[in-house]
């Protein structure tokens, strides 16, 4: 869904343009963060008459032999929550990355993760800042820094209707004045855009903006991460 946000796509195009031109130096870093807040954005629950939920008997993938039950639970948590942010980082940077180390803190209701990474093509530093801070709003975003430019985006809650990422780009050219850009974009709903493209892909009219090959990368990242912690815990 985040790939369909007009603000996110604008930021991605700006980053790609900076990379291609080289006018603002190399990409140095990408920091992405996400806490715990009102992801449903205060929507009222669905109306029902107390009917029981339908059990669709959906088969679940069994855990790998090497993975402990605790790691399997962590893997499930990461895929359902933080894989959205790693997918977003990969999308806006336009390149893959791997983590160099990782720290987990279990000091709150949810675990916190702090993970330094390296991007494959540019060599830029990445930082996944997933502090389990709880608040009444929603706090998710990213900041990408070049030698003489940066772009920052603050994303809306996943189920916030008619809201898009608020983006600010700052450029510091070698000559001339610095400039700050805040694009005025149409508030196109990301979920609705994703649904429309899904139908277009089924009809053979478009190619997926987020293909299954990207999802596989998120699964691999999560498996590598839980293996990292499991090995260090002697599991």
PDB file of C-alpha atoms in Angstrom:
ATOM      1  CA  UNK A   1       0.000   0.000   0.000  1.00  0.00           C
ATOM      2  CA  UNK A   2       2.826   2.404   0.853  1.00  0.00           C
ATOM      3  CA  UNK A   3       4.204   2.106  -2.688  1.00  0.00           C
ATOM      4  CA  UNK A   4       0.973   3.655  -3.966  1.00  0.00           C
ATOM      5  CA  UNK A   5       1.163   6.730  -1.730  1.00  0.00           C
ATOM      6  CA  UNK A   6       1.698   9.804  -3.982  1.00  0.00           C
ATOM      7  CA  UNK A   7       4.090  11.369  -1.447  1.00  0.00           C
ATOM      8  CA  UNK A   8       6.204   8.226  -1.245  1.00  0.00           C
ATOM      9  CA  UNK A   9       6.365   7.949  -5.028  1.00  0.00           C
ATOM     10  CA  UNK A  10       7.341  11.614  -5.331  1.00  0.00           C
ATOM     11  CA  UNK A  11      10.163  11.074  -2.823  1.00  0.00           C
ATOM     12  CA  UNK A  12      11.321   7.970  -4.686  1.00  0.00           C
ATOM     13  CA  UNK A  13      11.498   9.882  -7.977  1.00  0.00           C
ATOM     14  CA  UNK A  14      13.411  12.724  -6.294  1.00  0.00           C
ATOM     15  CA  UNK A  15      15.954  10.267  -4.834  1.00  0.00           C
ATOM     16  CA  UNK A  16      16.369   8.520  -8.187  1.00  0.00           C
ATOM     17  CA  UNK A  17      16.922  11.887  -9.887  1.00  0.00           C
ATOM     18  CA  UNK A  18      19.599  12.884  -7.373  1.00  0.00           C
ATOM     19  CA  UNK A  19      21.335   9.551  -7.885  1.00  0.00           C
ATOM     20  CA  UNK A  20      21.280   9.819 -11.649  1.00  0.00           C
ATOM     21  CA  UNK A  21      22.455  13.425 -11.891  1.00  0.00           C
ATOM     22  CA  UNK A  22      25.074  13.283  -9.148  1.00  0.00           C
ATOM     23  CA  UNK A  23      24.494  17.019  -8.631  1.00  0.00           C
ATOM     24  CA  UNK A  24      24.064  16.625  -4.898  1.00  0.00           C
ATOM     25  CA  UNK A  25      26.728  14.033  -4.223  1.00  0.00           C
ATOM     26  CA  UNK A  26      26.257  10.398  -3.238  1.00  0.00           C
ATOM     27  CA  UNK A  27      23.475   8.968  -1.136  1.00  0.00           C
ATOM     28  CA  UNK A  28      24.819   8.726   2.401  1.00  0.00           C
ATOM     29  CA  UNK A  29      22.059   7.336   4.573  1.00  0.00           C
ATOM     30  CA  UNK A  30      18.468   6.248   4.916  1.00  0.00           C
ATOM     31  CA  UNK A  31      16.730   6.133   8.276  1.00  0.00           C
ATOM     32  CA  UNK A  32      13.258   4.684   8.588  1.00  0.00           C
ATOM     33  CA  UNK A  33      11.197   4.591  11.757  1.00  0.00           C
ATOM     34  CA  UNK A  34       7.884   3.281  13.009  1.00  0.00           C
ATOM     35  CA  UNK A  35       6.336   3.165  16.469  1.00  0.00           C
ATOM     36  CA  UNK A  36       3.036   1.816  17.771  1.00  0.00           C
ATOM     37  CA  UNK A  37      -0.047   3.951  17.496  1.00  0.00           C
ATOM     38  CA  UNK A  38      -3.516   4.255  15.998  1.00  0.00           C
ATOM     39  CA  UNK A  39      -2.894   2.286  12.793  1.00  0.00           C
ATOM     40  CA  UNK A  40      -6.667   2.085  12.216  1.00  0.00           C
ATOM     41  CA  UNK A  41      -6.807   5.864  12.681  1.00  0.00           C
ATOM     42  CA  UNK A  42      -9.758   5.836  15.085  1.00  0.00           C
ATOM     43  CA  UNK A  43     -12.159   4.139  12.677  1.00  0.00           C
ATOM     44  CA  UNK A  44     -15.284   2.654  14.175  1.00  0.00           C
ATOM     45  CA  UNK A  45     -15.331  -1.153  14.214  1.00  0.00           C
ATOM     46  CA  UNK A  46     -17.287  -2.896  11.479  1.00  0.00           C
ATOM     47  CA  UNK A  47     -21.007  -3.170  12.193  1.00  0.00           C
ATOM     48  CA  UNK A  48     -22.276  -6.684  12.875  1.00  0.00           C
ATOM     49  CA  UNK A  49     -25.040  -8.432  14.812  1.00  0.00           C
ATOM     50  CA  UNK A  50     -22.722 -10.518  16.953  1.00  0.00           C
ATOM     51  CA  UNK A  51     -22.201 -13.203  14.326  1.00  0.00           C
ATOM     52  CA  UNK A  52     -19.226 -15.477  14.765  1.00  0.00           C
ATOM     53  CA  UNK A  53     -16.250 -14.879  12.521  1.00  0.00           C
ATOM     54  CA  UNK A  54     -16.066 -17.113   9.487  1.00  0.00           C
ATOM     55  CA  UNK A  55     -13.305 -19.701   9.703  1.00  0.00           C
ATOM     56  CA  UNK A  56     -11.865 -20.077   6.219  1.00  0.00           C
ATOM     57  CA  UNK A  57      -9.498 -22.892   7.293  1.00  0.00           C
ATOM     58  CA  UNK A  58      -6.580 -21.187   5.611  1.00  0.00           C
ATOM     59  CA  UNK A  59      -3.526 -23.467   5.793  1.00  0.00           C
ATOM     60  CA  UNK A  60      -0.457 -21.848   7.360  1.00  0.00           C
ATOM     61  CA  UNK A  61       3.101 -22.470   6.323  1.00  0.00           C
ATOM     62  CA  UNK A  62       4.954 -24.652   8.806  1.00  0.00           C
ATOM     63  CA  UNK A  63       8.058 -23.241  10.418  1.00  0.00           C
ATOM     64  CA  UNK A  64      11.526 -24.236   9.155  1.00  0.00           C
ATOM     65  CA  UNK A  65      13.191 -27.095  11.040  1.00  0.00           C
ATOM     66  CA  UNK A  66      15.969 -24.846  12.333  1.00  0.00           C
ATOM     67  CA  UNK A  67      13.596 -22.281  13.840  1.00  0.00           C
ATOM     68  CA  UNK A  68      12.464 -22.481  17.463  1.00  0.00           C
ATOM     69  CA  UNK A  69       8.871 -21.796  18.483  1.00  0.00           C
ATOM     70  CA  UNK A  70       9.924 -18.445  19.968  1.00  0.00           C
ATOM     71  CA  UNK A  71      11.713 -17.471  16.750  1.00  0.00           C
ATOM     72  CA  UNK A  72       8.691 -18.513  14.711  1.00  0.00           C
ATOM     73  CA  UNK A  73       6.544 -16.170  16.789  1.00  0.00           C
ATOM     74  CA  UNK A  74       9.049 -13.346  16.261  1.00  0.00           C
ATOM     75  CA  UNK A  75       9.167 -14.075  12.534  1.00  0.00           C
ATOM     76  CA  UNK A  76       5.375 -13.919  12.317  1.00  0.00           C
ATOM     77  CA  UNK A  77       5.361 -10.623  14.216  1.00  0.00           C
ATOM     78  CA  UNK A  78       8.027  -9.062  11.971  1.00  0.00           C
ATOM     79  CA  UNK A  79       6.337 -10.118   8.727  1.00  0.00           C
ATOM     80  CA  UNK A  80       2.990  -8.724   9.866  1.00  0.00           C
ATOM     81  CA  UNK A  81       4.406  -5.428  11.102  1.00  0.00           C
ATOM     82  CA  UNK A  82       7.928  -4.287  10.261  1.00  0.00           C
ATOM     83  CA  UNK A  83       8.247  -5.943   6.853  1.00  0.00           C
ATOM     84  CA  UNK A  84       6.180  -3.020   5.557  1.00  0.00           C
ATOM     85  CA  UNK A  85       8.946  -0.638   6.545  1.00  0.00           C
ATOM     86  CA  UNK A  86      11.812  -2.729   5.122  1.00  0.00           C
ATOM     87  CA  UNK A  87       9.845  -3.023   1.888  1.00  0.00           C
ATOM     88  CA  UNK A  88       9.377   0.744   1.896  1.00  0.00           C
ATOM     89  CA  UNK A  89      13.105   1.360   2.452  1.00  0.00           C
ATOM     90  CA  UNK A  90      13.951  -0.898  -0.477  1.00  0.00           C
ATOM     91  CA  UNK A  91      11.399   0.856  -2.667  1.00  0.00           C
ATOM     92  CA  UNK A  92      12.389   4.475  -2.035  1.00  0.00           C
ATOM     93  CA  UNK A  93      16.142   3.777  -2.209  1.00  0.00           C
ATOM     94  CA  UNK A  94      15.794   1.728  -5.379  1.00  0.00           C
ATOM     95  CA  UNK A  95      18.230  -0.902  -4.151  1.00  0.00           C
ATOM     96  CA  UNK A  96      18.549  -3.858  -1.824  1.00  0.00           C
ATOM     97  CA  UNK A  97      20.252  -3.835   1.563  1.00  0.00           C
ATOM     98  CA  UNK A  98      21.435  -6.211   4.261  1.00  0.00           C
ATOM     99  CA  UNK A  99      21.760  -5.736   8.000  1.00  0.00           C
ATOM    100  CA  UNK A 100      25.204  -5.564   9.581  1.00  0.00           C
ATOM    101  CA  UNK A 101      24.149  -6.110  13.185  1.00  0.00           C
ATOM    102  CA  UNK A 102      20.976  -5.862  15.228  1.00  0.00           C
ATOM    103  CA  UNK A 103      19.844  -5.034  18.735  1.00  0.00           C
ATOM    104  CA  UNK A 104      16.573  -6.014  20.320  1.00  0.00           C
ATOM    105  CA  UNK A 105      15.156  -4.576  23.530  1.00  0.00           C
ATOM    106  CA  UNK A 106      12.281  -6.216  25.378  1.00  0.00           C
ATOM    107  CA  UNK A 107      11.530  -3.367  27.737  1.00  0.00           C
ATOM    108  CA  UNK A 108       7.951  -2.608  26.723  1.00  0.00           C
ATOM    109  CA  UNK A 109       4.816  -4.415  25.632  1.00  0.00           C
ATOM    110  CA  UNK A 110       6.335  -4.932  22.190  1.00  0.00           C
ATOM    111  CA  UNK A 111       9.977  -5.581  21.274  1.00  0.00           C
ATOM    112  CA  UNK A 112      12.110  -2.730  19.930  1.00  0.00           C
ATOM    113  CA  UNK A 113      14.601  -3.249  17.108  1.00  0.00           C
ATOM    114  CA  UNK A 114      17.563  -1.075  16.167  1.00  0.00           C
ATOM    115  CA  UNK A 115      19.291  -2.320  13.039  1.00  0.00           C
ATOM    116  CA  UNK A 116      22.157  -0.743  11.062  1.00  0.00           C
ATOM    117  CA  UNK A 117      22.220  -1.778   7.398  1.00  0.00           C
ATOM    118  CA  UNK A 118      24.241  -1.293   4.212  1.00  0.00           C
ATOM    119  CA  UNK A 119      22.737  -0.667   0.778  1.00  0.00           C
ATOM    120  CA  UNK A 120      24.116  -2.903  -1.935  1.00  0.00           C
ATOM    121  CA  UNK A 121      24.744  -0.535  -4.857  1.00  0.00           C
ATOM    122  CA  UNK A 122      25.447   2.831  -3.233  1.00  0.00           C
ATOM    123  CA  UNK A 123      27.107   1.574  -0.052  1.00  0.00           C
ATOM    124  CA  UNK A 124      24.926   4.039   1.865  1.00  0.00           C
ATOM    125  CA  UNK A 125      24.191   3.450   5.542  1.00  0.00           C
ATOM    126  CA  UNK A 126      20.698   2.415   6.543  1.00  0.00           C
ATOM    127  CA  UNK A 127      19.147   2.459   9.978  1.00  0.00           C
ATOM    128  CA  UNK A 128      15.919   0.730  10.987  1.00  0.00           C
ATOM    129  CA  UNK A 129      14.666   2.563  14.061  1.00  0.00           C
ATOM    130  CA  UNK A 130      11.777   0.530  15.413  1.00  0.00           C
ATOM    131  CA  UNK A 131      11.354   1.737  18.965  1.00  0.00           C
ATOM    132  CA  UNK A 132       8.239   0.272  20.566  1.00  0.00           C
ATOM    133  CA  UNK A 133       6.995   3.647  21.749  1.00  0.00           C
ATOM    134  CA  UNK A 134       3.221   3.836  22.087  1.00  0.00           C
ATOM    135  CA  UNK A 135       1.226   6.997  21.448  1.00  0.00           C
ATOM    136  CA  UNK A 136      -2.257   8.043  20.403  1.00  0.00           C
ATOM    137  CA  UNK A 137      -1.329   9.137  16.876  1.00  0.00           C
ATOM    138  CA  UNK A 138       0.825   7.415  14.270  1.00  0.00           C
ATOM    139  CA  UNK A 139       4.566   7.931  13.834  1.00  0.00           C
ATOM    140  CA  UNK A 140       6.149   6.424  10.728  1.00  0.00           C
ATOM    141  CA  UNK A 141       8.491   7.940   8.194  1.00  0.00           C
ATOM    142  CA  UNK A 142      11.867   8.015   6.525  1.00  0.00           C
ATOM    143  CA  UNK A 143      14.697  10.431   5.847  1.00  0.00           C
ATOM    144  CA  UNK A 144      17.226  10.012   3.056  1.00  0.00           C
ATOM    145  CA  UNK A 145      20.387  12.121   3.080  1.00  0.00           C
ATOM    146  CA  UNK A 146      22.760  12.893   0.238  1.00  0.00           C
ATOM    147  CA  UNK A 147      25.944  14.937   0.529  1.00  0.00           C
ATOM    148  CA  UNK A 148      24.028  18.137  -0.338  1.00  0.00           C
ATOM    149  CA  UNK A 149      20.365  17.169  -0.205  1.00  0.00           C
ATOM    150  CA  UNK A 150      17.818  15.333   1.881  1.00  0.00           C
ATOM    151  CA  UNK A 151      14.196  14.257   1.686  1.00  0.00           C
ATOM    152  CA  UNK A 152      11.953  13.550   4.654  1.00  0.00           C
ATOM    153  CA  UNK A 153       8.541  11.898   4.614  1.00  0.00           C
ATOM    154  CA  UNK A 154       6.021  11.484   7.411  1.00  0.00           C
ATOM    155  CA  UNK A 155       3.523   8.749   6.540  1.00  0.00           C
ATOM    156  CA  UNK A 156      -0.142   8.536   7.541  1.00  0.00           C
ATOM    157  CA  UNK A 157      -1.608   5.638   9.489  1.00  0.00           C
ATOM    158  CA  UNK A 158      -2.268   2.591   7.289  1.00  0.00           C
ATOM    159  CA  UNK A 159      -6.060   2.954   7.449  1.00  0.00           C
ATOM    160  CA  UNK A 160      -6.212   6.755   7.403  1.00  0.00           C
ATOM    161  CA  UNK A 161      -8.573   7.673   4.575  1.00  0.00           C
ATOM    162  CA  UNK A 162      -7.649  10.429   2.148  1.00  0.00           C
ATOM    163  CA  UNK A 163      -4.263  11.150   3.717  1.00  0.00           C
ATOM    164  CA  UNK A 164      -0.856  10.841   2.061  1.00  0.00           C
ATOM    165  CA  UNK A 165       2.778  11.206   3.113  1.00  0.00           C
ATOM    166  CA  UNK A 166       3.893  14.735   3.895  1.00  0.00           C
ATOM    167  CA  UNK A 167       7.193  15.203   2.089  1.00  0.00           C
ATOM    168  CA  UNK A 168       9.896  17.863   2.277  1.00  0.00           C
ATOM    169  CA  UNK A 169      12.998  17.934   0.061  1.00  0.00           C
ATOM    170  CA  UNK A 170      15.971  20.220   0.695  1.00  0.00           C
ATOM    171  CA  UNK A 171      18.665  20.860  -1.914  1.00  0.00           C
ATOM    172  CA  UNK A 172      21.989  22.637  -1.411  1.00  0.00           C
ATOM    173  CA  UNK A 173      23.604  23.115  -4.856  1.00  0.00           C
ATOM    174  CA  UNK A 174      27.267  23.999  -5.280  1.00  0.00           C
ATOM    175  CA  UNK A 175      26.186  27.302  -6.787  1.00  0.00           C
ATOM    176  CA  UNK A 176      23.055  29.336  -6.199  1.00  0.00           C
ATOM    177  CA  UNK A 177      20.629  29.401  -3.330  1.00  0.00           C
ATOM    178  CA  UNK A 178      19.429  26.456  -1.326  1.00  0.00           C
ATOM    179  CA  UNK A 179      15.823  25.458  -1.892  1.00  0.00           C
ATOM    180  CA  UNK A 180      13.139  23.594   0.009  1.00  0.00           C
ATOM    181  CA  UNK A 181      10.343  21.812  -1.814  1.00  0.00           C
ATOM    182  CA  UNK A 182       7.041  20.682  -0.344  1.00  0.00           C
ATOM    183  CA  UNK A 183       4.973  19.175  -3.153  1.00  0.00           C
ATOM    184  CA  UNK A 184       1.221  19.767  -3.213  1.00  0.00           C
ATOM    185  CA  UNK A 185      -0.091  16.381  -4.276  1.00  0.00           C
ATOM    186  CA  UNK A 186      -3.570  14.956  -4.691  1.00  0.00           C
ATOM    187  CA  UNK A 187      -4.617  12.916  -1.657  1.00  0.00           C
ATOM    188  CA  UNK A 188      -5.139   9.673  -3.564  1.00  0.00           C
ATOM    189  CA  UNK A 189      -5.993   6.789  -1.241  1.00  0.00           C
ATOM    190  CA  UNK A 190      -3.192   4.211  -1.266  1.00  0.00           C
ATOM    191  CA  UNK A 191      -5.420   1.199  -0.600  1.00  0.00           C
ATOM    192  CA  UNK A 192      -7.831   2.182  -3.363  1.00  0.00           C
ATOM    193  CA  UNK A 193      -4.939   2.645  -5.810  1.00  0.00           C
ATOM    194  CA  UNK A 194      -3.519  -0.729  -4.848  1.00  0.00           C
ATOM    195  CA  UNK A 195      -6.891  -2.407  -5.378  1.00  0.00           C
ATOM    196  CA  UNK A 196      -7.308  -0.781  -8.790  1.00  0.00           C
ATOM    197  CA  UNK A 197      -3.860  -1.915  -9.868  1.00  0.00           C
ATOM    198  CA  UNK A 198      -4.540  -5.445  -8.652  1.00  0.00           C
ATOM    199  CA  UNK A 199      -7.547  -5.619 -10.964  1.00  0.00           C
ATOM    200  CA  UNK A 200      -5.510  -4.130 -13.831  1.00  0.00           C
ATOM    201  CA  UNK A 201      -2.795  -6.757 -13.290  1.00  0.00           C
ATOM    202  CA  UNK A 202      -5.358  -9.579 -13.307  1.00  0.00           C
ATOM    203  CA  UNK A 203      -6.616  -8.217 -16.615  1.00  0.00           C
ATOM    204  CA  UNK A 204      -3.072  -8.122 -17.982  1.00  0.00           C
ATOM    205  CA  UNK A 205      -3.134  -4.346 -18.355  1.00  0.00           C
ATOM    206  CA  UNK A 206      -0.315  -3.518 -15.913  1.00  0.00           C
ATOM    207  CA  UNK A 207       2.659  -5.062 -14.151  1.00  0.00           C
ATOM    208  CA  UNK A 208       2.628  -5.260 -10.326  1.00  0.00           C
ATOM    209  CA  UNK A 209       4.221  -2.321  -8.561  1.00  0.00           C
ATOM    210  CA  UNK A 210       5.098  -4.701  -5.729  1.00  0.00           C
ATOM    211  CA  UNK A 211       5.731  -8.137  -7.271  1.00  0.00           C
ATOM    212  CA  UNK A 212       5.977 -11.379  -5.305  1.00  0.00           C
ATOM    213  CA  UNK A 213       9.758 -11.311  -5.735  1.00  0.00           C
ATOM    214  CA  UNK A 214       9.834  -8.311  -3.396  1.00  0.00           C
ATOM    215  CA  UNK A 215       7.787 -10.152  -0.770  1.00  0.00           C
ATOM    216  CA  UNK A 216      10.269 -13.028  -0.884  1.00  0.00           C
ATOM    217  CA  UNK A 217      13.037 -10.571   0.038  1.00  0.00           C
ATOM    218  CA  UNK A 218      11.115  -9.512   3.135  1.00  0.00           C
ATOM    219  CA  UNK A 219      10.657 -13.121   4.225  1.00  0.00           C
ATOM    220  CA  UNK A 220      14.383 -13.759   3.737  1.00  0.00           C
ATOM    221  CA  UNK A 221      15.287 -10.623   5.707  1.00  0.00           C
ATOM    222  CA  UNK A 222      13.053 -11.677   8.592  1.00  0.00           C
ATOM    223  CA  UNK A 223      14.410 -15.222   8.622  1.00  0.00           C
ATOM    224  CA  UNK A 224      17.986 -13.945   8.671  1.00  0.00           C
ATOM    225  CA  UNK A 225      17.115 -11.596  11.504  1.00  0.00           C
ATOM    226  CA  UNK A 226      15.463 -14.197  13.748  1.00  0.00           C
ATOM    227  CA  UNK A 227      18.325 -16.603  13.015  1.00  0.00           C
ATOM    228  CA  UNK A 228      20.761 -13.864  14.094  1.00  0.00           C
ATOM    229  CA  UNK A 229      19.030 -13.505  17.463  1.00  0.00           C
ATOM    230  CA  UNK A 230      18.429 -17.228  17.859  1.00  0.00           C
ATOM    231  CA  UNK A 231      22.097 -18.079  17.313  1.00  0.00           C
ATOM    232  CA  UNK A 232      23.155 -15.516  19.884  1.00  0.00           C
ATOM    233  CA  UNK A 233      20.645 -16.861  22.385  1.00  0.00           C
ATOM    234  CA  UNK A 234      22.016 -20.376  21.915  1.00  0.00           C
ATOM    235  CA  UNK A 235      18.793 -21.610  20.394  1.00  0.00           C
TER     236      UNK A 235
END
